[in-house]
Short mmCIF file of C-alpha atoms in Angstrom, two decimals:
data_model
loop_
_atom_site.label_atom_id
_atom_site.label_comp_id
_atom_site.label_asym_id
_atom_site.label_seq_id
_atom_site.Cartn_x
_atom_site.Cartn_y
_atom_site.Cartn_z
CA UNK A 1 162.77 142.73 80.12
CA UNK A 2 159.34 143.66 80.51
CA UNK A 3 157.94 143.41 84.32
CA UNK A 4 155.33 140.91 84.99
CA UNK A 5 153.87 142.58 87.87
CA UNK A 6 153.22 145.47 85.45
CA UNK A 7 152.16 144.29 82.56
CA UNK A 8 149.33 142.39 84.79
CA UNK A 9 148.21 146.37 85.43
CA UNK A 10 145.87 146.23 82.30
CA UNK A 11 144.24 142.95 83.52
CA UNK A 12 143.63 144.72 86.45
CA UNK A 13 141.20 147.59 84.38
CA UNK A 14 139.44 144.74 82.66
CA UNK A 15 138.70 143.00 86.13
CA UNK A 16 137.17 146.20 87.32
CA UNK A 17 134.96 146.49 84.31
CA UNK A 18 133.95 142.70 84.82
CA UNK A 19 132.55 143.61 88.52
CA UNK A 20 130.52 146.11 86.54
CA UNK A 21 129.06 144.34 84.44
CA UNK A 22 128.57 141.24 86.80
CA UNK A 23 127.37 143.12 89.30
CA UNK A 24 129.87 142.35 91.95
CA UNK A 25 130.28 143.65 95.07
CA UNK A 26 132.77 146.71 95.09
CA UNK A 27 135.49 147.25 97.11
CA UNK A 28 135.66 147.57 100.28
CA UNK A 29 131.58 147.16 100.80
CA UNK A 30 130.34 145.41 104.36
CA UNK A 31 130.07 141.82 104.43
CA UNK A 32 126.86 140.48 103.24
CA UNK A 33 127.99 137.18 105.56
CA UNK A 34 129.66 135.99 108.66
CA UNK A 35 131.30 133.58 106.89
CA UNK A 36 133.28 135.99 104.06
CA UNK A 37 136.74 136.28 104.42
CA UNK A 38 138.09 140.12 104.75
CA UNK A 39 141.17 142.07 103.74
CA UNK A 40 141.62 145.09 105.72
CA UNK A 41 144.69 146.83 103.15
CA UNK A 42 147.30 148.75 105.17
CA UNK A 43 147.94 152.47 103.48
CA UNK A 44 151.66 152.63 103.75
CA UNK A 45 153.75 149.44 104.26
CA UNK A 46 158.00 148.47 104.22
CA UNK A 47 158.62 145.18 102.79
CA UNK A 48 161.99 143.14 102.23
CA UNK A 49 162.94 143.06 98.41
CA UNK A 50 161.22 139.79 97.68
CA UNK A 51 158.10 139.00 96.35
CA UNK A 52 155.22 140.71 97.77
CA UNK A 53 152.22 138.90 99.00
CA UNK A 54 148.90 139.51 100.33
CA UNK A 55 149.70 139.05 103.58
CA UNK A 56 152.39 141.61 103.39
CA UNK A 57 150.23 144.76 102.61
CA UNK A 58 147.11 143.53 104.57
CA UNK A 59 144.92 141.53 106.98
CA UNK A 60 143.32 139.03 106.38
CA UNK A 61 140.67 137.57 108.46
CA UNK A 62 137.56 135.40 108.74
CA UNK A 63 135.80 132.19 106.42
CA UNK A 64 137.46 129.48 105.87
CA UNK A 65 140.89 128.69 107.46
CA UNK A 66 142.33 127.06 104.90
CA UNK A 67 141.35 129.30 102.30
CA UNK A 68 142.35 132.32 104.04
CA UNK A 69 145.43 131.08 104.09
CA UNK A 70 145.83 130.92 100.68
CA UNK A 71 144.26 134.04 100.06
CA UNK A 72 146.83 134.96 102.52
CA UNK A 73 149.31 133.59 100.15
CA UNK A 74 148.66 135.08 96.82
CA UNK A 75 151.32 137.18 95.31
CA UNK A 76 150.66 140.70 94.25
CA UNK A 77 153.59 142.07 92.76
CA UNK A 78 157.10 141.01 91.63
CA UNK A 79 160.19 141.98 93.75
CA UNK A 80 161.04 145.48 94.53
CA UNK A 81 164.13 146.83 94.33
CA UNK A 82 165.66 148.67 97.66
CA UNK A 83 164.52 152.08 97.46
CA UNK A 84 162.02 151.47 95.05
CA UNK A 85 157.94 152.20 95.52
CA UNK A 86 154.55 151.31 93.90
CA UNK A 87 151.15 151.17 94.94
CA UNK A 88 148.62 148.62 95.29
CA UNK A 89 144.80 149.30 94.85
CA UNK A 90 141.63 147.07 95.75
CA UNK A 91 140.71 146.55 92.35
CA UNK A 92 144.19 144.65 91.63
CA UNK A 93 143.88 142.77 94.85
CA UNK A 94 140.74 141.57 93.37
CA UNK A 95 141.48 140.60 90.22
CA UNK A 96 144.35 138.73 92.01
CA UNK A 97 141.54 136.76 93.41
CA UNK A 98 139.93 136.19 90.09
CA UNK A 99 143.10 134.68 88.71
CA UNK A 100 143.33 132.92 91.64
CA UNK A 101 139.41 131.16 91.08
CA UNK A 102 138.52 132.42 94.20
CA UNK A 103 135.09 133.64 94.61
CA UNK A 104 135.06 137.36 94.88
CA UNK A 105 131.38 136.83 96.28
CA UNK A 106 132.73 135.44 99.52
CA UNK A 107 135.37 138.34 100.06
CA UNK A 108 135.41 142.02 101.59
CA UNK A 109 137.85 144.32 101.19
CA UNK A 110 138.51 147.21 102.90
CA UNK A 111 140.87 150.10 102.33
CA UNK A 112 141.96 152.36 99.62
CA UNK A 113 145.56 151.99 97.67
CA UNK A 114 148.19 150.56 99.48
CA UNK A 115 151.70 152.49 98.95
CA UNK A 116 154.36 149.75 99.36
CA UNK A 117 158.12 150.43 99.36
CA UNK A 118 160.94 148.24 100.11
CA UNK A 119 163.43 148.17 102.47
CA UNK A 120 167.43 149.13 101.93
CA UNK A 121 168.76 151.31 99.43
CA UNK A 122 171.26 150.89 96.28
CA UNK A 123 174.13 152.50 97.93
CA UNK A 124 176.73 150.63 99.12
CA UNK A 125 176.98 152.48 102.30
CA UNK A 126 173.79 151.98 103.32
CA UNK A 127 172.77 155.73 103.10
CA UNK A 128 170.07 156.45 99.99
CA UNK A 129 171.55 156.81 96.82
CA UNK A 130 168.79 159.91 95.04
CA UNK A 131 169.08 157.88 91.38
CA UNK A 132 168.14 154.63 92.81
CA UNK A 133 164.67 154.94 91.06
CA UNK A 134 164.51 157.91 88.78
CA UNK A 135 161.54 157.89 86.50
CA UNK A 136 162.28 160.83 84.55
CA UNK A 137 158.91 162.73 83.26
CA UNK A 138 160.54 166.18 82.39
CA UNK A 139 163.75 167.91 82.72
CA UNK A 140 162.65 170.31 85.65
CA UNK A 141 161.20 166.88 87.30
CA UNK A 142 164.98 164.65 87.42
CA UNK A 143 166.45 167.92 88.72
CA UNK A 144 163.81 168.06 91.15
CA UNK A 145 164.41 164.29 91.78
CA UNK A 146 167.61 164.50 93.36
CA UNK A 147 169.85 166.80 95.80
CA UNK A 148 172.49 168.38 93.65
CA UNK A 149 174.12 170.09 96.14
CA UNK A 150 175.78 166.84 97.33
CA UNK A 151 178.62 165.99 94.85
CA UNK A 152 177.20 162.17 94.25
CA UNK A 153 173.59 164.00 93.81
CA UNK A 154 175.55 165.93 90.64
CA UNK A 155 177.23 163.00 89.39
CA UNK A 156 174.26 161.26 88.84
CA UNK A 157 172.02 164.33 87.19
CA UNK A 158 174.91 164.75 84.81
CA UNK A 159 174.87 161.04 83.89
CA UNK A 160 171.87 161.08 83.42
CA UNK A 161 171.26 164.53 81.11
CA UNK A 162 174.29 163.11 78.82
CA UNK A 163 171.76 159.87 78.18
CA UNK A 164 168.40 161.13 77.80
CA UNK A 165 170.65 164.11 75.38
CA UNK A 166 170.97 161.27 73.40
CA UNK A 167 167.61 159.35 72.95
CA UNK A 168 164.97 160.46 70.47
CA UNK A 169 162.10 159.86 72.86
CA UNK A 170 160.17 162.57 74.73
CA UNK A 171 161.00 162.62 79.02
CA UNK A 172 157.81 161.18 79.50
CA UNK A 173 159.04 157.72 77.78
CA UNK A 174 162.13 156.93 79.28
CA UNK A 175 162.79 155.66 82.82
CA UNK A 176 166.19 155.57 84.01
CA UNK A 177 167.48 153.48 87.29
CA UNK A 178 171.01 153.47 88.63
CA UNK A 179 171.67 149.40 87.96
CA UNK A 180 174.66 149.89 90.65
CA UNK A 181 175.90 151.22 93.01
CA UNK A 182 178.84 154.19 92.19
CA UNK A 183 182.74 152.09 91.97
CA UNK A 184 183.70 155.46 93.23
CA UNK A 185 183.17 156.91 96.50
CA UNK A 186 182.56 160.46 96.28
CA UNK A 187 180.71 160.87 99.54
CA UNK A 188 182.88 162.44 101.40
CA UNK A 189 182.55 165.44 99.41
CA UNK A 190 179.07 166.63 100.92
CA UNK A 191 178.98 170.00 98.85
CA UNK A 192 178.72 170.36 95.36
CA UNK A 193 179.86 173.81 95.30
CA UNK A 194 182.48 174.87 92.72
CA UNK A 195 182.23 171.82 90.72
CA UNK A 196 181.83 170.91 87.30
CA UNK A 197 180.78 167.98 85.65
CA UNK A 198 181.42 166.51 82.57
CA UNK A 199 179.87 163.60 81.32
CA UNK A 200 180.52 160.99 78.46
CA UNK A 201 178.48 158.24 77.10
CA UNK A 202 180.70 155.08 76.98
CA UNK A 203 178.62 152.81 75.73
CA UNK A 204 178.38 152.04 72.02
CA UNK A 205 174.92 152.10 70.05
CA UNK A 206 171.82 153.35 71.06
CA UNK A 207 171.71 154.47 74.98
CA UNK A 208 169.00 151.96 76.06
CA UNK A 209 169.47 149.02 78.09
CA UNK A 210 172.52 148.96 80.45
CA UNK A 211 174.45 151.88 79.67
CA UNK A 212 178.02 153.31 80.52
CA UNK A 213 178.83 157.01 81.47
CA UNK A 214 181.81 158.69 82.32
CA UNK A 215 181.66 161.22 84.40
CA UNK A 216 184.44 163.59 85.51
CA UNK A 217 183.91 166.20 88.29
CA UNK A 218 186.39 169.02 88.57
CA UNK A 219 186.99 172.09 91.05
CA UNK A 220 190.02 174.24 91.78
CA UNK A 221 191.81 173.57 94.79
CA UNK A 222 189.70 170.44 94.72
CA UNK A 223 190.25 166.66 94.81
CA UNK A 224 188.72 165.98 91.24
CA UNK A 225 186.95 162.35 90.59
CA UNK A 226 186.60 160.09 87.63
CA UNK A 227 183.33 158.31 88.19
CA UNK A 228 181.65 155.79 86.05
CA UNK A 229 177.94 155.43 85.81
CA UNK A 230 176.11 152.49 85.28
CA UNK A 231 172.65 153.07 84.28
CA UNK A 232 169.37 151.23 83.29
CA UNK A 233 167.12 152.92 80.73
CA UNK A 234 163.73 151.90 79.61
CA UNK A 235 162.11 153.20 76.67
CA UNK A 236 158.06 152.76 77.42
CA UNK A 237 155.39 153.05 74.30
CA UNK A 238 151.90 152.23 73.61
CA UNK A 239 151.34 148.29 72.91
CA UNK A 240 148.35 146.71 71.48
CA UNK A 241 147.37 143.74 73.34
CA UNK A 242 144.06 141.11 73.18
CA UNK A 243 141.22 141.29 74.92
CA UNK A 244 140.63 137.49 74.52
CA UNK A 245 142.39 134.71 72.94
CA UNK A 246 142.36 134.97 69.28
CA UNK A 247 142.71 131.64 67.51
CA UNK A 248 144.21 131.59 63.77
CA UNK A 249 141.94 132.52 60.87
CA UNK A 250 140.17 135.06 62.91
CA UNK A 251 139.60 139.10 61.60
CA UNK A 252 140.64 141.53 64.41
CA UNK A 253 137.75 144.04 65.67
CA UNK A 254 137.69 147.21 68.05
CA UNK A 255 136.73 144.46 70.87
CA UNK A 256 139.79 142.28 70.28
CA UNK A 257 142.31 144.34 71.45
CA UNK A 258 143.68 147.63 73.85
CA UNK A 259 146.14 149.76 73.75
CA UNK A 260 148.41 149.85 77.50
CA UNK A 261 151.52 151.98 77.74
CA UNK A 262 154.28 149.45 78.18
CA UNK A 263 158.16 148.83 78.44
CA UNK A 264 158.99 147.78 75.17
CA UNK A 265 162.97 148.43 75.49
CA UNK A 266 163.38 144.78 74.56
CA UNK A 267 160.00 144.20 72.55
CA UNK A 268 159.80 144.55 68.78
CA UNK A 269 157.41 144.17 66.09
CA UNK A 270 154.97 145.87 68.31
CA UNK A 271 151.93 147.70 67.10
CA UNK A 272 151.48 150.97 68.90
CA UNK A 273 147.85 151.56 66.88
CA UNK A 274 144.96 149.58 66.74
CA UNK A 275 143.84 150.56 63.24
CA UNK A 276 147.28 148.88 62.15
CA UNK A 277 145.23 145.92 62.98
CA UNK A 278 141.41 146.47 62.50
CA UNK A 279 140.47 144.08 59.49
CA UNK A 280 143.68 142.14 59.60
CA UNK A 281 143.33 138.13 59.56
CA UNK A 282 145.76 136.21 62.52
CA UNK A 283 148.05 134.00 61.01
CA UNK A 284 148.27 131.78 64.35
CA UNK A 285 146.82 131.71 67.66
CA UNK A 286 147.39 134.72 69.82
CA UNK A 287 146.47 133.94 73.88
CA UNK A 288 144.74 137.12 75.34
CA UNK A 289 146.32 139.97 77.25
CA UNK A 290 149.44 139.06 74.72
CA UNK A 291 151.14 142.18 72.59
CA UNK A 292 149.70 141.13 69.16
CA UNK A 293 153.28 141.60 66.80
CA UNK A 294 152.89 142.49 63.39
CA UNK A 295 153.91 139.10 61.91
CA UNK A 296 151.12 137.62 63.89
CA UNK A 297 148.44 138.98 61.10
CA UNK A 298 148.05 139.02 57.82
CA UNK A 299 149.32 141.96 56.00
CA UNK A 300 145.66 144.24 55.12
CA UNK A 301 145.33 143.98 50.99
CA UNK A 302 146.11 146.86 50.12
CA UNK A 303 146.01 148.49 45.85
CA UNK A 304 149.61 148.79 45.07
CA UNK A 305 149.19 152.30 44.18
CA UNK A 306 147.42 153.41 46.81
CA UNK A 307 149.29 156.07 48.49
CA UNK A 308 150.18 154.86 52.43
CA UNK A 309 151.07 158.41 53.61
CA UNK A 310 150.43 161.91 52.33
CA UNK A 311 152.70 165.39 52.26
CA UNK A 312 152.47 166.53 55.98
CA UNK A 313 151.11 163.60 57.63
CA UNK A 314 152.63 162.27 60.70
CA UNK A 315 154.47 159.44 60.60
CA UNK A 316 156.31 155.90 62.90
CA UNK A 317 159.98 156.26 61.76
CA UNK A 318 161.61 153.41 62.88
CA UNK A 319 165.91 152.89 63.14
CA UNK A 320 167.31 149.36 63.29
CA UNK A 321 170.30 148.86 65.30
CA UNK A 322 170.70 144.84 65.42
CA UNK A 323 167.86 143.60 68.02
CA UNK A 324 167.04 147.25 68.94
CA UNK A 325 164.84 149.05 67.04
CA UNK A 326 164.13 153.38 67.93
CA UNK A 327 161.02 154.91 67.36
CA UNK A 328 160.15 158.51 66.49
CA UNK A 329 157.95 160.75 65.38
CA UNK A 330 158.68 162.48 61.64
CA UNK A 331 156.51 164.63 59.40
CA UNK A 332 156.32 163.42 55.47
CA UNK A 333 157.59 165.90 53.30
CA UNK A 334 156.15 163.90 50.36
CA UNK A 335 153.85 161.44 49.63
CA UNK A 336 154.43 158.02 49.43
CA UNK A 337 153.61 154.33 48.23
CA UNK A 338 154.49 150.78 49.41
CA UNK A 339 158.40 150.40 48.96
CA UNK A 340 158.84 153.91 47.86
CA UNK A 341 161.70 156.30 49.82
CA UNK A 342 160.67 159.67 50.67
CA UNK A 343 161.82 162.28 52.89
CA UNK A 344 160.74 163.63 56.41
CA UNK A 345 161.46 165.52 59.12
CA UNK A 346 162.26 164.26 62.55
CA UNK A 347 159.53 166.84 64.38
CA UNK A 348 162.11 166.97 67.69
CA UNK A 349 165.42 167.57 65.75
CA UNK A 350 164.01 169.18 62.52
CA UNK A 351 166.71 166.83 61.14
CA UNK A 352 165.81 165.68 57.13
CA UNK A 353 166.29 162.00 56.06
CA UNK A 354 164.72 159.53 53.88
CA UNK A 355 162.64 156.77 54.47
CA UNK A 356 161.03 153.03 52.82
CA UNK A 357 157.32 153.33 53.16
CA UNK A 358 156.47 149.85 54.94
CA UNK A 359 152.88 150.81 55.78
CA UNK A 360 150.41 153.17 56.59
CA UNK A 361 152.01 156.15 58.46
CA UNK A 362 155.19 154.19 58.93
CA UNK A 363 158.44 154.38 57.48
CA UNK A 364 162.08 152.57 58.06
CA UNK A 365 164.32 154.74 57.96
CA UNK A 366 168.09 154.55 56.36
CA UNK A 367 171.03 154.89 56.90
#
């Protein structure tokens, strides 16, 4: 399930181009009164795993008392997990105001971004488990991520090669987070040294979402272990989203909607292109800074001969697997209309299969 806290990131970019264009005061400029109320942000800050609030990251003093304290109030971000880290910059903290119909005009903040972590950790001896919040951009990054030489440290690198082994995605669109703590306790093996491990994917299906791996580590002369793995891994793309609320009847421009990279493990009938979407009538009423789904439009008329993709172009191939649906990138190997199948290449595994054309530069793909 998508994050609140960051899918509110892209609201945060529009904000900032709104002060632009209105002319507002920037961030962390003087006080043009005696009476504005000002944030002084905090550059690194520990807060519990709860909500986080303005009040946690900064201080906030002068105007109005009562409105300081709400300012005081307003929530910034959803609950961290223990371990896990984000930063905060004046421009969200502002549009936090915005949504919060406070008058930017009558506030000064100071400060650059904020890094906020929370405490504890996700081990359940209270020492720092190195998976607890793994976003995985490349291979040489995870490995880089994590101390191997401890045996836990291996463990988890091994669990976590065997999954992203198995996605079609690049590194750079998967994040994976240990959802538990390990059943097994392997820390009383502090070197790594001499083992092996071998790990199994246990879960059935496509390895997104809460998944299972086994993982055995053997040595000679060695106490071996049997550890499973639980795992939580997000598949992120680019989403289309509106600008502004788009009532029914209404033909989608450039200056409707955005693209924002997004986790979309559990979203489907997405549109990762806005000229999927340029021209196309909405058949109801989409509120803004929504995902704008395919079955929200009105299919673009198209001449039922036209040819949707040519020989070579690159194309969406989309798997269904009951509510999940995997995305990747193929090359057509022929040309091809509405409805037709044709074959492609999947670009990452050079692997051939045939497709249904459903639109332009898309295919589903069978089985």
């Amino acid at each position: 399930m998508m994050r609140a806290g960051r899918n509110i990131v892209v609201r945060w970019v529009l904000a900032a181009t709104l002060c632009l264009v209105e002319g507002s005061r920037c961030a962390g400029a003087e006080p043009s009164s005696a009476g504005q109320i000002v944030i002084a942000l905090r550059s690194r800050v520990q807060v519990e795993a709860r909500v986080i609030r303005l009040t946690d990251v900064a201080q906030v003093t002068g105007g109005d008392a009562e409105l300081r304290e709400r300012v005081k109030a307003l929530d910034l971000e959803d609950a961290l997990k223990p371990g896990e880290s984000l930063s905060i910059t004046p421009t969200q903290v502002e549009f936090r105001l915005r949504l919060a119909g406070i008058n930017v005009e009558g506030v000064s903040i100071r400060g650059t971004s904020i890094r906020v972590t929370a405490r504890g950790t996700n081990s359940a001896r209270g020492t720092a488990t190195l998976a607890s919040a793994v976003r995985t951009t490349a291979n040489s990054a995870r490995a880089a991520s994590r101390d191997v030489s401890s045996l836990e440290g291996a463990i988890l690198k091994a669990a976590e090669e065997c999954v992203v082994a198995k996605l079609p995605w690049k590194a750079d669109a998967v994040e994976i987070r240990l959802a538990q703590p390990l059943v097994r306790d392997v820390s009383p093996i502090e070197n790594a040294s001499g083992y092996e491990c071998h790990a199994e994917l246990r879960t059935a299906g496509p390895a997104v979402g809460r998944v299972q791996v086994r993982v055995v580590a053997e040595a000679p002369n060695k106490p071996s272990f049997d550890v499973q793995v639980f795992l939580d891994v997000r598949h992120f793309d680019n989403v289309v989203l509106t600008t502004t609320t788009l009532e029914r009847g209404r033909t989608i421009s450039t200056a409707d909607v955005y693209v924002d990279r997004q986790d979309v493990t559990e979203l489907t009938d997405y549109c990762s292109h806005v000229d999927q979407l340029i021209g196309a009538t909405t058949k109801r009423s989409v509120r803004s800074l929504l995902p704008l789904r395919k079955g929200d439009v009105e299919p673009i008329e198209r001449s039922a001969n036209s040819i949707l993709i040519k020989r070579r172009d690159r194309v969406k191939m989309i798997a269904k697997a009951g509510a999940v649906h995997v995305t990747v990138t193929g090359e057509a190997l022929q040309e091809g209309r509405a409805g037709e199948t044709i074959r492609l290449r999947n670009v990452d595994s050079n692997a051939t299969v045939q497709g249904r054309v459903t639109g332009a530069n898309e295919v589903e793909i069978s089985f």
